Short mmCIF file of C-alpha atoms in Angstrom, two decimals:
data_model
loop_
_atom_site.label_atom_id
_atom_site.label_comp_id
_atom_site.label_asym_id
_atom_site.label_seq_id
_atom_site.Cartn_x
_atom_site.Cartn_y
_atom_site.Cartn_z
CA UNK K 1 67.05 262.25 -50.66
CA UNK K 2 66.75 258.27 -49.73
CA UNK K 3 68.20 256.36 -52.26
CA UNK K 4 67.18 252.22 -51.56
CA UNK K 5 69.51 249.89 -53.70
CA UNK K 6 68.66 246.61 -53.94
CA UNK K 7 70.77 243.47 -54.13
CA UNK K 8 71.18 240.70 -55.24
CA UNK K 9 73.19 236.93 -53.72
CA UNK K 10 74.45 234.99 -56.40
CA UNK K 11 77.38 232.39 -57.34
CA UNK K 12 80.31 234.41 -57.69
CA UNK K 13 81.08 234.98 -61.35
CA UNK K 14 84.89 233.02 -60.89
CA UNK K 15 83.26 230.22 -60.00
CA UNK K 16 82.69 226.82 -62.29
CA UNK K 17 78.37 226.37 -61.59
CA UNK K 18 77.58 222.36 -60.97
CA UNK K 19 74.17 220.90 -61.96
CA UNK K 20 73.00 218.71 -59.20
CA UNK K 21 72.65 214.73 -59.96
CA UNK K 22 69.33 214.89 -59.50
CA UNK K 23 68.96 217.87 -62.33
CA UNK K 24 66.88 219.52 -59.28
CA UNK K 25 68.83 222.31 -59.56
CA UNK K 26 72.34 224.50 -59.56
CA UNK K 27 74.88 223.05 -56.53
CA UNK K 28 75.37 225.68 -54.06
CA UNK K 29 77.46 223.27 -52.17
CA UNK K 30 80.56 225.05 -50.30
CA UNK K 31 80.03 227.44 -53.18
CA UNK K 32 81.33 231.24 -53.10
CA UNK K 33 78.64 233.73 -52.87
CA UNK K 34 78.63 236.85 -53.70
CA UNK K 35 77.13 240.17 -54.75
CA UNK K 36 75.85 240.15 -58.53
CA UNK K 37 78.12 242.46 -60.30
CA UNK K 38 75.08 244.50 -61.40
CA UNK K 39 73.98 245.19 -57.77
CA UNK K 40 78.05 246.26 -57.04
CA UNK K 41 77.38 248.99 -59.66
CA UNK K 42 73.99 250.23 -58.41
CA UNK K 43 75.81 250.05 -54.81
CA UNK K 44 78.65 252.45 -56.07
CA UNK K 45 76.31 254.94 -58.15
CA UNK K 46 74.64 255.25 -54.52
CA UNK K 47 77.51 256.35 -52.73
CA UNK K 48 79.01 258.73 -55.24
CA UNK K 49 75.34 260.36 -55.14
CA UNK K 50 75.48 260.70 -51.47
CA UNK K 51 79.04 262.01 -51.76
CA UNK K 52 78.64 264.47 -54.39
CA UNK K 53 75.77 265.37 -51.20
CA UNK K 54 72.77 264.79 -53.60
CA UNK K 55 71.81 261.24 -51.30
CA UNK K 56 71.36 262.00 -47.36
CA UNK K 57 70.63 258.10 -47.03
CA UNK K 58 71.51 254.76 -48.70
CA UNK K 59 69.21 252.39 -48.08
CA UNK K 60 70.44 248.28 -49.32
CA UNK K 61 67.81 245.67 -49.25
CA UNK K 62 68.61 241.84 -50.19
CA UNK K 63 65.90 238.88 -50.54
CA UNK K 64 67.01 235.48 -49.15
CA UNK K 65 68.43 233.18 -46.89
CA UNK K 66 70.09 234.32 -43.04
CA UNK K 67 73.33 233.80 -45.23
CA UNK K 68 72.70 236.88 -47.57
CA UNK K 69 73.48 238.83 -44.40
CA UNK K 70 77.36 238.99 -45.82
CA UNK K 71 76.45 240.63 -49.07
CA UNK K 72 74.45 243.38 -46.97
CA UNK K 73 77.41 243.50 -44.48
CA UNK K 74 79.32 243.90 -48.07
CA UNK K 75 77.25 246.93 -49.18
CA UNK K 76 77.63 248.79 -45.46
CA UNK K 77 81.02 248.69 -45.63
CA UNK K 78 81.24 250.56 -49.48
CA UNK K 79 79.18 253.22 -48.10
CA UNK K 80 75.55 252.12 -47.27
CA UNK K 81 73.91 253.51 -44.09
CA UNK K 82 71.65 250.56 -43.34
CA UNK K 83 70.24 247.35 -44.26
CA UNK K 84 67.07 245.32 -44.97
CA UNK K 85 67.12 241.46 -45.29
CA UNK K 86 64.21 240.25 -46.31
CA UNK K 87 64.47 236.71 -45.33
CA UNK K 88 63.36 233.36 -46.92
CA UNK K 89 64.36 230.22 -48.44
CA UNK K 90 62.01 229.60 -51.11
CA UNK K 91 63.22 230.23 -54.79
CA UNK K 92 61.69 233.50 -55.95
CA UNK K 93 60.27 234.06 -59.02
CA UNK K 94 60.82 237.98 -60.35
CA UNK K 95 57.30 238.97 -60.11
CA UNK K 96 57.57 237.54 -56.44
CA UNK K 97 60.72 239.76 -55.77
CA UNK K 98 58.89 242.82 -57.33
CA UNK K 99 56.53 242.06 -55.06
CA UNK K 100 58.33 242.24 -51.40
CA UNK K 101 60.34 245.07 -53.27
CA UNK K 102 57.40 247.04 -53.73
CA UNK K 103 56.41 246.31 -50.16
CA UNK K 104 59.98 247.38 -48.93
CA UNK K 105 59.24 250.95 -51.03
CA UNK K 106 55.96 251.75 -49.62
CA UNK K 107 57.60 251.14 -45.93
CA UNK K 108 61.00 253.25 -46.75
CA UNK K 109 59.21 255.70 -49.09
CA UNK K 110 62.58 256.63 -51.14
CA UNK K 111 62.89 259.10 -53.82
CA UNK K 112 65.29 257.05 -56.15
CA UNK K 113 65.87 253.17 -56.14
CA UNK K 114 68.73 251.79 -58.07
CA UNK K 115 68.82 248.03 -58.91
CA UNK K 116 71.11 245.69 -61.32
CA UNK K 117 69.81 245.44 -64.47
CA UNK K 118 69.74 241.48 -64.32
CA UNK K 119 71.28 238.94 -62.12
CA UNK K 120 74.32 236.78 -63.56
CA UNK K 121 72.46 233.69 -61.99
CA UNK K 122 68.79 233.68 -63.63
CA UNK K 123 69.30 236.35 -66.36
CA UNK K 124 65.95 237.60 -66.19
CA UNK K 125 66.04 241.31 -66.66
CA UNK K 126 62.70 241.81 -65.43
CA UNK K 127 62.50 242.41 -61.64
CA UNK K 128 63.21 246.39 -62.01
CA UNK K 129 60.35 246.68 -65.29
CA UNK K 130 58.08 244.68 -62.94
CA UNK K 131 58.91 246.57 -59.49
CA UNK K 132 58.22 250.23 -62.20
CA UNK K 133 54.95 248.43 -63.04
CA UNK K 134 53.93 248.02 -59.37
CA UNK K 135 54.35 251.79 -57.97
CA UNK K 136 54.00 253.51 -60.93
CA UNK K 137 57.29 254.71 -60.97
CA UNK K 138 59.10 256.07 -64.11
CA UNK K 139 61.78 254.12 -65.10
CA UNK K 140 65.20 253.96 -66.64
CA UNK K 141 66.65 250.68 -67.61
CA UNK K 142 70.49 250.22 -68.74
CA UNK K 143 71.71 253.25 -67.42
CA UNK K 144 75.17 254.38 -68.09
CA UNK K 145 74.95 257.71 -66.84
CA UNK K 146 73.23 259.12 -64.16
CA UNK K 147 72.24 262.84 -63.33
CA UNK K 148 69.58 264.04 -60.85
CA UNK K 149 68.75 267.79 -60.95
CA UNK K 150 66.28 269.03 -58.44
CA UNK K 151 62.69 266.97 -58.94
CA UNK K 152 63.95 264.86 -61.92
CA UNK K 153 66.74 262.25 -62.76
CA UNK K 154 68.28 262.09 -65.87
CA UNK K 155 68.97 258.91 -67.38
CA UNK K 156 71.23 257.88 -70.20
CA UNK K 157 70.43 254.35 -71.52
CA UNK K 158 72.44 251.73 -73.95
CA UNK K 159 69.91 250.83 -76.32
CA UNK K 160 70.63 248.63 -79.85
CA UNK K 161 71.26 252.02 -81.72
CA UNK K 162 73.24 253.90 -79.34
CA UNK K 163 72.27 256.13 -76.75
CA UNK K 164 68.60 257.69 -75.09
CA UNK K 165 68.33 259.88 -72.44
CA UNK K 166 65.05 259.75 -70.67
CA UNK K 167 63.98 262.63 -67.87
CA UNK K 168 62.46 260.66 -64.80
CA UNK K 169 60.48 262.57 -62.15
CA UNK K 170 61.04 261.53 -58.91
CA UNK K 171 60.53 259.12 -57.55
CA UNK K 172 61.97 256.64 -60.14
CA UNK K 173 63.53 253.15 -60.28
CA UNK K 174 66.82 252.80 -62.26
CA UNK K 175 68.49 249.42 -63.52
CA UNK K 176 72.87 250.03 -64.09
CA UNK K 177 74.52 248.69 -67.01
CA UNK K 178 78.22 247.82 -67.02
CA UNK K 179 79.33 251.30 -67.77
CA UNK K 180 78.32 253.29 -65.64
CA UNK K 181 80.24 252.77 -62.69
CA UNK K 182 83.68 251.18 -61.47
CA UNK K 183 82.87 249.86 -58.00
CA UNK K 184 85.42 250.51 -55.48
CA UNK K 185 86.79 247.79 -53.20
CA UNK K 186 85.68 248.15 -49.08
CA UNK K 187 88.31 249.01 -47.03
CA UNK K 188 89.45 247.46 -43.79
CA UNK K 189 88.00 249.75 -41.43
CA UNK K 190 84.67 249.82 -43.10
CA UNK K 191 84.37 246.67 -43.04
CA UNK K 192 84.92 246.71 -39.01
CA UNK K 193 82.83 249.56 -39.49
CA UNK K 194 79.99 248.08 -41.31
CA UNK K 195 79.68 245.36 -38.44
CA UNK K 196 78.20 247.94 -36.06
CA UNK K 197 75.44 249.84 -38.86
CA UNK K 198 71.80 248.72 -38.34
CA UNK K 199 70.67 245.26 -40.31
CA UNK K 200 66.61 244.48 -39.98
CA UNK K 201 65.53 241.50 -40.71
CA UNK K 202 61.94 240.76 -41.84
CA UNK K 203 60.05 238.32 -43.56
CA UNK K 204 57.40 238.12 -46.42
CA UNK K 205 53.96 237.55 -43.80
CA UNK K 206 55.61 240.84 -42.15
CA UNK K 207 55.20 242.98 -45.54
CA UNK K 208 52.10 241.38 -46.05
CA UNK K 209 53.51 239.85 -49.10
CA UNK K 210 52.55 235.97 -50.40
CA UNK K 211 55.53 234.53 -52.62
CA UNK K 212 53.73 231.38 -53.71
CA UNK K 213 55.11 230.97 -57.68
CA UNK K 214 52.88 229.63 -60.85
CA UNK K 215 55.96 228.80 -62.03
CA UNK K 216 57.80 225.52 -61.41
CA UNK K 217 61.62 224.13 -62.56
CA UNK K 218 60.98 220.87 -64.21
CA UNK K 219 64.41 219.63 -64.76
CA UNK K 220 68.24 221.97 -64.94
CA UNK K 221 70.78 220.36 -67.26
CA UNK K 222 74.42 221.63 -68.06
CA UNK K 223 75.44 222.85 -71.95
CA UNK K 224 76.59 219.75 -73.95
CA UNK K 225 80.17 219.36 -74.06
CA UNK K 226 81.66 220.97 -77.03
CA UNK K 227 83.89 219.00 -79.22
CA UNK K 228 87.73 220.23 -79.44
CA UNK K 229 88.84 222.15 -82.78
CA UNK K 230 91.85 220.90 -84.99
CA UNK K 231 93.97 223.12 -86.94
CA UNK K 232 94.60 223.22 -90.64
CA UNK K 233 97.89 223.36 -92.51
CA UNK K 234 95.95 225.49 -95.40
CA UNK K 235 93.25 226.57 -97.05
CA UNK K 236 93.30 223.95 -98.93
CA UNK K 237 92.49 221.24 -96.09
CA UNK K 238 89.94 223.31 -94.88
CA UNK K 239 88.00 223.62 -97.40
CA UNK K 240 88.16 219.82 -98.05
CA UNK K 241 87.17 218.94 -94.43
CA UNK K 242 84.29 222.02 -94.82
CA UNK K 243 83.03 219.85 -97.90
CA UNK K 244 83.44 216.57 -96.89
CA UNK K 245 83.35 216.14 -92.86
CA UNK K 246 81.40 219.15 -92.04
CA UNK K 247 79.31 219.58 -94.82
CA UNK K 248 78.61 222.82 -95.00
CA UNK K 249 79.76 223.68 -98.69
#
């Protein structure tokens, strides 16, 4: 079975995100980049598929610039077999990313694609509904357990009242949540390893695809600065400064 898993470059989640002074934008100045932590998990559920010898081939694709070529390089060395940039340098919209995805599925044909459920940058949680939407693929969104038994995949899913499980035939598209997985950390000589394993590089006229977006970023701006808090010697005090600064009782 082919599993593709697609990923995702984003500021890495340590790191302190600048507004630009123009308000243009986030500054990706001598930023760190890295995987989105959902993609890490969708990464991992691949390889324990392939080594539990349900998987014969892991499949990673990426959208972006030349640069997302590390986080691919990242996903050969935990176990991927090959990769699939799909490069540009426009800002994608998710319908746009469905899009090329879709394109990348018809060309690889795989049985099972797993994706993050959302990306830490944009939030969005939409690109894996919209990518189910475009092949007609079942689908099984915030997965915390996976199981696939002959034709079907068995999904477990965190919804608000607990849990679902949802039988997918293949193919399907699955989103991870946080607990499904712990991703493991690339060794050294995978990493040397991953250098050599096949990267393709193609663009959006290749797959036919246009990107052009009806939707345009008028201005970015950074949460107002919260006020500091101040302690209170009793309850007392507080409920005076509730009443009389606040103004709340």
């Amino acid at each position: 079975m082919k599993v593709l898993v697609a990923v995702k470059r984003v500021v890495d989640y340590n790191v302190k995100v600048r507004v630009k002074a123009d308000n243009s934008g986030v500054d990706l100045a001598n930023v760190k980049m890295s995987m989105n932590p959902f993609c890490e998990i969708a990464v991992e559920e691949a390889v324990r598929l392939k080594e539990k010898g349900v998987a014969s081939e892991i499949v990673v694709v990426t959208i972006g610039p030349a640069t997302a070529q590390e986080q691919l390089r990242t996903a050969l060395a935990l176990g991927a077999d090959r990769a699939i940039l799909v490069e540009s340098a426009d800002e994608l919209n998710s319908l746009a990313v469905a899009k090329l995805l879709k394109a990348v599925v018809d060309k690889e044909q795989p049985q099972l694609i797993i994706m993050g459920k959302q990306a830490i940058d944009s939030d969005n949680n939409q690109t894996g509904q919209m990518l189910g939407a475009l092949t007609g693929f079942g689908q099984g969104t915030f997965a915390s357990k996976v199981e696939v038994a002959g034709d079907k995949v068995n999904v477990t899913r965190e919804i608000d009242g607990g849990l679902q499980t949802v039988a997918l035939n293949l193919p399907a598209i699955v989103t991870t949540d946080l607990r499904l997985n712990e991703p493991r950390y690339a060794s050294l000589p995978n990493i040397m390893k991953a250098k050599k394993k096949p990267l393709e590089t193609v663009t959006p006229a290749d797959l036919g695809v246009s990107t052009a977006s009806t939707v345009k970023t008028l201005k970015v701006e950074a949460p107002a600065t919260r006020s500091a808090g101040i302690k209170v010697k009793s309850v007392a005090e507080l409920v005076e400064k509730l009443k009389n600064e606040a103004k709340v009782i």
